[in-house]
Amino acid sequence: MIEVLVQHAIPAIEGLHDLGGLGVALLGVVFIIATLACFPASALTAVAGFLYGPVWGMVLISPLGLLSAGTAFALARHIARPWVHQRVTKRPMLNAIDKAVAVQGFRVVFLLRLSSIVPFAPLSYSLGASQINARVFLSASWLGLMPGTFLYVYLGSLVPDLAQLMTGQSSLNLNSYWMSGLGLSAVMIALWAVARYARQMIHQSSDKEPSYEQAV
């Protein structure tokens, strides 16, 4: 079923390039809606690289990624905050992140974005219900997303056939190994940082921890 949908979507995606500015706008709308619905941002980022090349793909996706992250953050903070916060506290990893960002918000968010331990949209939603300042979230997210965004855009620009990109059958082994090594290193650093800061928060008295309603 998924393969059939992909095959039908390929001509429409390839046609975006021929639409000029309208195609860019349509891809932007699809990117925002899809990522807010928790569709993998990496796939759409690679598509942008395939359509527009590494430079213009990066120029397009970098602000779109930040806009999507900021929108999810705002939705969680101002509309669905109690609901999101309740679910974050039930998941050990997200709960540890919630406590960690209260101590070293910028560093933790930057490492999480760099490592992709938590998928793009779920992390944005969960941080919207956390204690982190919105400006810190946006700046750390923007910087942390840039390396991964460029890698996926660049890899997408190297794929000769969109069908290979959409089905994951591309054979860019050298780049994939390098990207995996970078991601693994970032994951290890992020896990260490999150665990360390979470332990610090756990050892603090609970009455000294600001509640999530007090976040800016």
CSV table of C-alpha atoms in Angstrom, one decimal:
chain,number,residue,atom,x,y,z
A,1,MET,CA,0.0,0.0,0.0
A,2,ILE,CA,2.8,2.4,1.0
A,3,GLU,CA,4.8,1.5,-2.1
A,4,VAL,CA,1.7,2.3,-4.3
A,5,LEU,CA,1.3,5.7,-2.7
A,6,VAL,CA,5.0,6.5,-3.1
A,7,GLN,CA,4.8,5.5,-6.8
A,8,HIS,CA,1.8,7.9,-7.3
A,9,ALA,CA,3.5,10.7,-5.4
A,10,ILE,CA,6.8,10.6,-7.4
A,11,PRO,CA,5.5,12.4,-10.5
A,12,ALA,CA,3.8,15.1,-8.4
A,13,ILE,CA,7.0,15.7,-6.4
A,14,GLU,CA,9.2,15.8,-9.5
A,15,GLY,CA,6.8,18.3,-11.0
A,16,LEU,CA,7.3,20.8,-8.1
A,17,HIS,CA,10.7,21.8,-9.6
A,18,ASP,CA,9.0,22.9,-12.9
A,19,LEU,CA,6.5,25.1,-11.0
A,20,GLY,CA,9.2,27.6,-9.9
A,21,GLY,CA,8.2,29.7,-6.9
A,22,LEU,CA,4.8,28.0,-6.6
A,23,GLY,CA,6.6,24.6,-6.3
A,24,VAL,CA,8.8,26.0,-3.5
A,25,ALA,CA,5.7,27.3,-1.7
A,26,LEU,CA,3.9,24.0,-2.1
A,27,LEU,CA,6.8,22.0,-0.8
A,28,GLY,CA,7.0,24.4,2.1
A,29,VAL,CA,3.3,23.9,3.0
A,30,VAL,CA,3.7,20.1,2.7
A,31,PHE,CA,6.8,20.2,4.9
A,32,ILE,CA,5.1,22.1,7.7
A,33,ILE,CA,1.9,20.0,7.7
A,34,ALA,CA,3.7,16.7,7.4
A,35,THR,CA,6.3,17.4,10.1
A,36,LEU,CA,3.6,18.7,12.5
A,37,ALA,CA,1.9,15.4,11.9
A,38,CYS,CA,5.2,13.6,12.9
A,39,PHE,CA,6.2,12.6,9.3
A,40,PRO,CA,10.0,12.1,9.3
A,41,ALA,CA,11.6,15.5,8.4
A,42,SER,CA,14.7,13.8,7.1
A,43,ALA,CA,12.8,12.3,4.1
A,44,LEU,CA,11.4,15.7,3.0
A,45,THR,CA,14.7,17.4,3.6
A,46,ALA,CA,16.3,14.9,1.2
A,47,VAL,CA,13.6,15.6,-1.3
A,48,ALA,CA,14.4,19.3,-1.2
A,49,GLY,CA,18.0,18.4,-1.9
A,50,PHE,CA,17.0,16.3,-4.9
A,51,LEU,CA,14.8,19.0,-6.3
A,52,TYR,CA,16.8,22.1,-5.7
A,53,GLY,CA,20.4,21.0,-5.0
A,54,PRO,CA,22.4,21.3,-1.7
A,55,VAL,CA,22.6,25.1,-1.6
A,56,TRP,CA,19.1,26.1,-2.4
A,57,GLY,CA,17.7,23.0,-0.6
A,58,MET,CA,19.5,24.1,2.5
A,59,VAL,CA,18.2,27.7,2.1
A,60,LEU,CA,14.7,26.4,1.8
A,61,ILE,CA,14.6,23.7,4.5
A,62,SER,CA,16.6,25.5,7.3
A,63,PRO,CA,13.9,28.2,7.9
A,64,LEU,CA,11.1,25.7,7.3
A,65,GLY,CA,12.5,23.4,9.9
A,66,LEU,CA,12.7,26.2,12.4
A,67,LEU,CA,9.2,27.3,11.6
A,68,SER,CA,7.8,23.8,12.0
A,69,ALA,CA,9.7,23.3,15.3
A,70,GLY,CA,8.4,26.7,16.6
A,71,THR,CA,4.9,26.0,15.6
A,72,ALA,CA,4.9,22.6,17.4
A,73,PHE,CA,6.5,24.2,20.4
A,74,ALA,CA,3.8,27.0,20.5
A,75,LEU,CA,0.9,24.5,20.1
A,76,ALA,CA,2.2,22.4,23.0
A,77,ARG,CA,2.8,25.5,25.2
A,78,HIS,CA,-0.3,27.5,24.6
A,79,ILE,CA,-3.0,25.1,23.5
A,80,ALA,CA,-2.2,21.5,24.6
A,81,ARG,CA,0.3,22.0,27.4
A,82,PRO,CA,-1.4,20.1,30.2
A,83,TRP,CA,-2.1,17.2,27.9
A,84,VAL,CA,1.4,17.1,26.5
A,85,HIS,CA,3.0,17.5,29.9
A,86,GLN,CA,1.0,14.7,31.4
A,87,ARG,CA,2.3,12.3,28.7
A,88,VAL,CA,5.9,13.5,29.0
A,89,THR,CA,6.0,12.7,32.7
A,90,LYS,CA,4.9,9.1,31.9
A,91,ARG,CA,7.9,8.5,29.6
A,92,PRO,CA,11.3,8.2,31.3
A,93,MET,CA,13.4,9.6,28.5
A,94,LEU,CA,11.1,12.7,27.9
A,95,ASN,CA,10.8,13.2,31.6
A,96,ALA,CA,14.6,13.2,32.0
A,97,ILE,CA,14.9,15.7,29.2
A,98,ASP,CA,12.2,17.9,30.8
A,99,LYS,CA,14.4,18.0,34.0
A,100,ALA,CA,17.6,18.4,32.1
A,101,VAL,CA,16.5,21.5,30.1
A,102,ALA,CA,15.8,23.2,33.4
A,103,VAL,CA,19.5,23.1,34.2
A,104,GLN,CA,21.2,23.4,30.8
A,105,GLY,CA,18.5,24.2,28.3
A,106,PHE,CA,20.5,25.4,25.4
A,107,ARG,CA,23.1,22.7,25.5
A,108,VAL,CA,20.7,19.9,26.0
A,109,VAL,CA,18.4,21.0,23.2
A,110,PHE,CA,21.3,21.6,20.8
A,111,LEU,CA,22.7,18.1,21.5
A,112,LEU,CA,19.2,16.5,21.1
A,113,ARG,CA,18.7,18.2,17.8
A,114,LEU,CA,22.2,17.3,16.6
A,115,SER,CA,21.8,13.6,17.6
A,116,SER,CA,18.1,13.0,16.8
A,117,ILE,CA,17.6,10.8,19.9
A,118,VAL,CA,14.0,12.0,19.9
A,119,PRO,CA,12.3,12.5,16.5
A,120,PHE,CA,11.9,16.0,15.2
A,121,ALA,CA,8.2,16.8,16.0
A,122,PRO,CA,7.8,14.8,19.2
A,123,LEU,CA,10.8,16.6,20.7
A,124,SER,CA,9.3,20.0,19.7
A,125,TYR,CA,6.0,19.1,21.3
A,126,SER,CA,7.5,17.8,24.5
A,127,LEU,CA,9.8,20.8,24.9
A,128,GLY,CA,6.8,23.1,24.4
A,129,ALA,CA,5.5,21.6,27.7
A,130,SER,CA,8.9,21.9,29.4
A,131,GLN,CA,10.4,24.7,31.4
A,132,ILE,CA,12.7,26.0,28.6
A,133,ASN,CA,12.5,29.6,27.3
A,134,ALA,CA,11.1,29.9,23.7
A,135,ARG,CA,14.1,31.9,22.5
A,136,VAL,CA,16.5,29.4,23.9
A,137,PHE,CA,14.6,26.6,22.2
A,138,LEU,CA,14.5,28.2,18.8
A,139,SER,CA,18.2,29.3,18.8
A,140,ALA,CA,19.4,25.8,20.0
A,141,SER,CA,17.1,24.0,17.6
A,142,TRP,CA,18.3,26.1,14.7
A,143,LEU,CA,22.0,25.5,15.3
A,144,GLY,CA,21.5,21.9,16.2
A,145,LEU,CA,19.4,21.1,13.1
A,146,MET,CA,21.8,22.7,10.6
A,147,PRO,CA,24.4,19.9,10.3
A,148,GLY,CA,21.8,17.2,9.9
A,149,THR,CA,19.8,19.4,7.5
A,150,PHE,CA,22.8,19.9,5.3
A,151,LEU,CA,23.7,16.2,5.3
A,152,TYR,CA,20.2,15.1,4.3
A,153,VAL,CA,19.9,17.8,1.7
A,154,TYR,CA,23.4,16.9,0.3
A,155,LEU,CA,22.6,13.2,0.2
A,156,GLY,CA,19.3,14.0,-1.5
A,157,SER,CA,21.1,16.0,-4.2
A,158,LEU,CA,23.3,13.0,-5.0
A,159,VAL,CA,20.5,10.6,-5.6
A,160,PRO,CA,19.9,10.2,-9.4
A,161,ASP,CA,16.4,8.8,-9.1
A,162,LEU,CA,13.6,10.0,-6.8
A,163,ALA,CA,12.2,6.5,-6.6
A,164,GLN,CA,15.4,5.4,-4.9
A,165,LEU,CA,15.2,8.3,-2.5
A,166,MET,CA,11.6,7.6,-1.6
A,167,THR,CA,12.1,3.9,-1.1
A,168,GLY,CA,15.4,4.1,0.7
A,169,GLN,CA,17.3,2.1,-2.0
A,170,SER,CA,20.0,4.6,-2.7
A,171,SER,CA,23.6,3.2,-2.5
A,172,LEU,CA,25.4,6.2,-1.1
A,173,ASN,CA,27.4,4.0,1.3
A,174,LEU,CA,30.4,6.3,2.0
A,175,ASN,CA,28.2,9.3,2.9
A,176,SER,CA,25.8,7.1,4.9
A,177,TYR,CA,28.7,5.6,7.0
A,178,TRP,CA,30.1,9.1,7.7
A,179,MET,CA,26.7,10.4,8.7
A,180,SER,CA,26.0,7.4,10.9
A,181,GLY,CA,29.4,7.9,12.7
A,182,LEU,CA,28.7,11.5,13.3
A,183,GLY,CA,25.2,10.7,14.6
A,184,LEU,CA,26.5,8.0,16.9
A,185,SER,CA,29.0,10.3,18.5
A,186,ALA,CA,26.4,13.0,19.0
A,187,VAL,CA,24.0,10.4,20.5
A,188,MET,CA,26.6,9.3,23.0
A,189,ILE,CA,27.3,12.9,24.0
A,190,ALA,CA,23.6,13.8,24.3
A,191,LEU,CA,22.8,10.7,26.3
A,192,TRP,CA,25.6,11.6,28.7
A,193,ALA,CA,24.5,15.2,29.1
A,194,VAL,CA,20.8,14.4,29.5
A,195,ALA,CA,21.6,11.7,32.2
A,196,ARG,CA,24.0,14.0,34.0
A,197,TYR,CA,21.6,17.0,34.1
A,198,ALA,CA,18.6,14.8,35.0
A,199,ARG,CA,20.5,13.3,37.9
A,200,GLN,CA,21.3,16.9,39.1
A,201,MET,CA,17.6,17.8,39.0
A,202,ILE,CA,16.5,14.6,40.8
A,203,HIS,CA,18.9,15.3,43.7
A,204,GLN,CA,17.5,18.8,44.1
A,205,SER,CA,14.5,19.3,46.3
A,206,SER,CA,11.3,19.3,44.4
A,207,ASP,CA,10.1,22.6,45.9
A,208,LYS,CA,13.0,24.3,44.2
A,209,GLU,CA,12.1,23.1,40.7
A,210,PRO,CA,9.9,25.6,38.8
A,211,SER,CA,6.6,24.2,37.7
A,212,TYR,CA,5.9,24.0,34.0
A,213,GLU,CA,3.3,26.7,34.3
A,214,GLN,CA,6.0,29.2,35.2
A,215,ALA,CA,7.9,28.8,31.9
A,216,VAL,CA,8.1,31.9,29.7
